[in-house]
PDB file of C-alpha atoms in Angstrom:
ATOM      1  CA  MET G   1      20.791 -10.927  18.334  1.00 45.00           C
ATOM      2  CA  GLU G   2      18.853  -8.047  17.425  1.00 52.00           C
ATOM      3  CA  LEU G   3      20.755  -5.440  15.219  1.00 50.00           C
ATOM      4  CA  GLU G   4      20.686  -1.835  15.231  1.00 53.00           C
ATOM      5  CA  TYR G   5      19.804   0.189  12.208  1.00 47.00           C
ATOM      6  CA  GLN G   6      20.214   3.594  11.353  1.00 49.00           C
ATOM      7  CA  ARG G   7      18.177   5.876   9.600  1.00 54.00           C
ATOM      8  CA  THR G   8      20.521   8.410   8.389  1.00 51.00           C
ATOM      9  CA  THR G   9      21.284   9.350   4.698  1.00 55.00           C
ATOM     10  CA  ASP G  10      25.238  10.119   4.669  1.00 61.00           C
ATOM     11  CA  GLU G  11      28.273   7.932   4.004  1.00 66.00           C
ATOM     12  CA  THR G  12      27.495   5.379   6.745  1.00 73.00           C
ATOM     13  CA  ASP G  13      24.191   3.789   5.088  1.00 76.00           C
ATOM     14  CA  VAL G  14      27.540   2.313   2.521  1.00 77.00           C
ATOM     15  CA  CYS G  15      29.252  -0.988   2.714  1.00 78.00           C
ATOM     16  CA  GLU G  16      32.921   0.241   2.652  1.00 82.00           C
ATOM     17  CA  ILE G  17      33.691  -2.956   1.241  1.00 77.00           C
ATOM     18  CA  GLN G  18      32.671  -5.033  -1.474  1.00 81.00           C
ATOM     19  CA  THR G  19      32.153  -8.456  -1.041  1.00 78.00           C
ATOM     20  CA  VAL G  20      29.546 -11.376  -1.333  1.00 83.00           C
ATOM     21  CA  ASP G  21      28.073 -13.925   0.476  1.00 88.00           C
ATOM     22  CA  GLU G  22      27.447 -15.594  -2.951  1.00 91.00           C
ATOM     23  CA  ALA G  23      25.476 -18.664  -0.569  1.00 93.00           C
ATOM     24  CA  LYS G  24      23.160 -16.070   0.589  1.00 92.00           C
ATOM     25  CA  VAL G  25      22.564 -14.751  -3.328  1.00 92.00           C
ATOM     26  CA  ASN G  26      22.615 -18.292  -4.733  1.00 93.00           C
ATOM     27  CA  ARG G  27      19.412 -18.989  -2.289  1.00 94.00           C
ATOM     28  CA  LEU G  28      17.825 -15.764  -2.837  1.00 93.00           C
ATOM     29  CA  ARG G  29      18.432 -15.280  -6.435  1.00 94.00           C
ATOM     30  CA  PRO G  30      15.888 -17.572  -7.811  1.00 94.00           C
ATOM     31  CA  LYS G  31      13.412 -16.162  -5.413  1.00 94.00           C
ATOM     32  CA  MET G  32      13.229 -12.581  -6.761  1.00 94.00           C
ATOM     33  CA  SER G  33      11.117 -13.719  -9.882  1.00 94.00           C
ATOM     34  CA  GLU G  34       7.855 -14.183  -6.713  1.00 92.00           C
ATOM     35  CA  THR G  35       8.144 -10.510  -6.852  1.00 92.00           C
ATOM     36  CA  GLU G  36       6.497 -10.282 -10.328  1.00 92.00           C
ATOM     37  CA  GLY G  37       2.975  -8.141  -9.930  1.00 87.00           C
ATOM     38  CA  VAL G  38       3.885  -6.518  -6.794  1.00 90.00           C
ATOM     39  CA  ALA G  39       5.275  -3.534  -8.088  1.00 91.00           C
ATOM     40  CA  PRO G  40       2.009  -2.279  -9.854  1.00 88.00           C
ATOM     41  CA  LEU G  41       0.044  -2.894  -6.803  1.00 88.00           C
ATOM     42  CA  PHE G  42       2.426  -0.781  -4.265  1.00 90.00           C
ATOM     43  CA  LYS G  43       2.132   1.850  -7.276  1.00 89.00           C
ATOM     44  CA  ALA G  44      -1.530   2.104  -6.947  1.00 88.00           C
ATOM     45  CA  LEU G  45      -1.260   2.414  -3.206  1.00 89.00           C
ATOM     46  CA  ALA G  46       1.109   5.058  -3.830  1.00 92.00           C
ATOM     47  CA  ASP G  47      -1.618   7.559  -4.757  1.00 94.00           C
ATOM     48  CA  ASP G  48      -3.122   9.207  -1.932  1.00 95.00           C
ATOM     49  CA  THR G  49      -6.481   9.632  -3.558  1.00 96.00           C
ATOM     50  CA  ARG G  50      -6.493   5.561  -4.525  1.00 96.00           C
ATOM     51  CA  ALA G  51      -5.416   5.155  -0.752  1.00 96.00           C
ATOM     52  CA  LYS G  52      -8.174   7.083   0.558  1.00 97.00           C
ATOM     53  CA  ILE G  53     -10.684   4.747  -1.387  1.00 97.00           C
ATOM     54  CA  ILE G  54      -8.615   1.864  -0.173  1.00 97.00           C
ATOM     55  CA  TYR G  55      -8.899   2.269   3.507  1.00 96.00           C
ATOM     56  CA  ALA G  56     -12.901   3.695   3.357  1.00 97.00           C
ATOM     57  CA  LEU G  57     -13.489   0.740   1.559  1.00 97.00           C
ATOM     58  CA  ALA G  58     -10.834  -1.668   4.108  1.00 97.00           C
ATOM     59  CA  LEU G  59     -13.338  -0.227   6.805  1.00 97.00           C
ATOM     60  CA  GLU G  60     -16.788  -0.169   5.467  1.00 97.00           C
ATOM     61  CA  GLY G  61     -17.020  -3.352   3.339  1.00 95.00           C
ATOM     62  CA  GLU G  62     -18.978  -1.520   0.140  1.00 97.00           C
ATOM     63  CA  LEU G  63     -19.356   2.053  -0.567  1.00 97.00           C
ATOM     64  CA  CYS G  64     -21.411   3.213  -3.619  1.00 96.00           C
ATOM     65  CA  VAL G  65     -19.320   5.960  -5.845  1.00 97.00           C
ATOM     66  CA  CYS G  66     -21.108   8.910  -4.179  1.00 96.00           C
ATOM     67  CA  ASP G  67     -20.731   7.847  -0.615  1.00 97.00           C
ATOM     68  CA  VAL G  68     -16.859   7.108  -1.306  1.00 97.00           C
ATOM     69  CA  ALA G  69     -16.696  10.811  -3.195  1.00 97.00           C
ATOM     70  CA  ALA G  70     -18.027  12.292  -0.170  1.00 97.00           C
ATOM     71  CA  THR G  71     -15.881  10.482   2.021  1.00 97.00           C
ATOM     72  CA  ILE G  72     -12.384  11.167   0.212  1.00 97.00           C
ATOM     73  CA  ASN G  73     -13.775  15.309  -0.578  1.00 97.00           C
ATOM     74  CA  SER G  74     -13.109  14.034  -4.234  1.00 97.00           C
ATOM     75  CA  SER G  75     -15.516  15.149  -7.181  1.00 96.00           C
ATOM     76  CA  ILE G  76     -17.613  11.990  -8.498  1.00 96.00           C
ATOM     77  CA  ALA G  77     -15.711  12.137 -11.615  1.00 96.00           C
ATOM     78  CA  ASN G  78     -12.415  11.875 -10.168  1.00 97.00           C
ATOM     79  CA  THR G  79     -13.174   9.201  -7.200  1.00 97.00           C
ATOM     80  CA  SER G  80     -14.889   7.379 -10.353  1.00 96.00           C
ATOM     81  CA  HIS G  81     -11.559   7.164 -12.397  1.00 96.00           C
ATOM     82  CA  HIS G  82      -9.516   6.241  -9.270  1.00 97.00           C
ATOM     83  CA  LEU G  83     -12.273   3.223  -8.619  1.00 97.00           C
ATOM     84  CA  ARG G  84     -11.763   2.255 -12.347  1.00 96.00           C
ATOM     85  CA  LEU G  85      -8.294   1.994 -12.000  1.00 95.00           C
ATOM     86  CA  LEU G  86      -8.675  -0.309  -9.520  1.00 96.00           C
ATOM     87  CA  ARG G  87     -10.806  -2.878 -10.587  1.00 95.00           C
ATOM     88  CA  ASN G  88      -8.812  -3.008 -13.776  1.00 94.00           C
ATOM     89  CA  MET G  89      -5.673  -3.346 -11.637  1.00 92.00           C
ATOM     90  CA  GLY G  90      -7.762  -6.581 -10.066  1.00 92.00           C
ATOM     91  CA  LEU G  91      -7.529  -4.648  -6.247  1.00 94.00           C
ATOM     92  CA  ALA G  92     -11.640  -3.998  -6.404  1.00 96.00           C
ATOM     93  CA  ARG G  93     -14.869  -5.046  -7.918  1.00 97.00           C
ATOM     94  CA  HIS G  94     -17.944  -3.558  -8.699  1.00 97.00           C
ATOM     95  CA  ARG G  95     -22.241  -4.561  -8.657  1.00 96.00           C
ATOM     96  CA  LYS G  96     -24.618  -2.655 -10.193  1.00 96.00           C
ATOM     97  CA  ASP G  97     -27.662  -1.941  -8.030  1.00 95.00           C
ATOM     98  CA  GLY G  98     -30.420  -0.285  -9.876  1.00 95.00           C
ATOM     99  CA  LYS G  99     -29.017   3.391 -10.907  1.00 95.00           C
ATOM    100  CA  LEU G 100     -26.442   3.161  -8.464  1.00 94.00           C
ATOM    101  CA  VAL G 101     -22.772   1.595  -8.421  1.00 95.00           C
ATOM    102  CA  TYR G 102     -20.909  -0.187  -5.675  1.00 97.00           C
ATOM    103  CA  TYR G 103     -17.839  -1.172  -4.703  1.00 97.00           C
ATOM    104  CA  ALA G 104     -16.033  -3.515  -2.462  1.00 97.00           C
ATOM    105  CA  LEU G 105     -12.223  -4.746  -2.436  1.00 96.00           C
ATOM    106  CA  ASP G 106     -11.727  -7.487  -4.342  1.00 94.00           C
ATOM    107  CA  ASP G 107      -9.916  -9.376  -1.694  1.00 89.00           C
ATOM    108  CA  ASP G 108      -8.430 -10.019   1.766  1.00 93.00           C
ATOM    109  CA  HIS G 109      -4.766  -8.933   0.629  1.00 92.00           C
ATOM    110  CA  VAL G 110      -5.358  -5.645  -0.485  1.00 92.00           C
ATOM    111  CA  ARG G 111      -7.561  -4.631   2.891  1.00 95.00           C
ATOM    112  CA  HIS G 112      -4.990  -6.469   5.360  1.00 95.00           C
ATOM    113  CA  LEU G 113      -2.236  -3.943   3.109  1.00 93.00           C
ATOM    114  CA  ILE G 114      -3.559  -0.816   3.622  1.00 94.00           C
ATOM    115  CA  MET G 115      -4.533  -1.642   7.558  1.00 95.00           C
ATOM    116  CA  CYS G 116      -1.021  -2.427   7.747  1.00 94.00           C
ATOM    117  CA  GLY G 117       0.100   0.923   5.684  1.00 92.00           C
ATOM    118  CA  ILE G 118      -1.962   2.513   8.137  1.00 94.00           C
ATOM    119  CA  GLU G 119      -0.576   1.400  11.205  1.00 94.00           C
ATOM    120  CA  HIS G 120       2.954   1.866  10.165  1.00 93.00           C
ATOM    121  CA  ALA G 121       2.340   5.386   9.346  1.00 91.00           C
ATOM    122  CA  SER G 122       0.806   5.714  12.834  1.00 91.00           C
ATOM    123  CA  GLU G 123       4.127   4.440  14.349  1.00 91.00           C
ATOM    124  CA  LEU G 124       6.429   6.547  12.235  1.00 89.00           C
ATOM    125  CA  LYS G 125       4.248   9.504  13.327  1.00 87.00           C
ATOM    126  CA  GLN G 126       4.491   8.702  17.134  1.00 86.00           C
ATOM    127  CA  SER G 127       7.847   7.934  16.430  1.00 83.00           C
ATOM    128  CA  LYS G 128       9.072  11.259  15.103  1.00 79.00           C
ATOM    129  CA  LYS G 129       6.895  12.541  18.258  1.00 76.00           C
ATOM    130  CA  THR G 130       8.658  10.740  20.481  1.00 75.00           C
ATOM    131  CA  THR G 131      11.972  12.150  19.109  1.00 71.00           C
ATOM    132  CA  ARG G 132      11.418  15.573  19.363  1.00 71.00           C
ATOM    133  CA  SER G 133      10.665  15.624  22.516  1.00 61.00           C
TER     134      SER G 133
END
C-alpha cells in the first residue's frame, strides 16, 4: 500500500495525539548510532562551492586545482581552501605532479551521493514546473 505524503507547513504536519509504537522504537533506537559521521558529510555537501567541486570531480574523475577553479568560476585560493577541507574530511585525495596538484574524490560513495543529489534536485525542479502549469 502506497502512502500519500503532503508537503505542507501548517498544523497538519504534527500528530494530534501522542502515542509511541514501542516495538518500532526498540527496534530502531539501537541503529541510531550508525548515523555517526553522516552529518559532517552532508555539511560538506551543503556548501554550494564544495558541491560544485564534488560534482566536477565526480564527472571528470581527476582535475588540477586550476581546472577546478575555472570550472566553478572561483579563485584558485578559494578553490584550494575548499579542496583542502574536502581532503581533510576524507572526501577527496590529491597528488602532486611537478608544479600541479590534482584532486579526485576519495571513493565512489561521495560520487554516488552527489549524483543522487543532482538527480533529486532535477526531479524537484521538474515537479515544481509541472505543478505551476
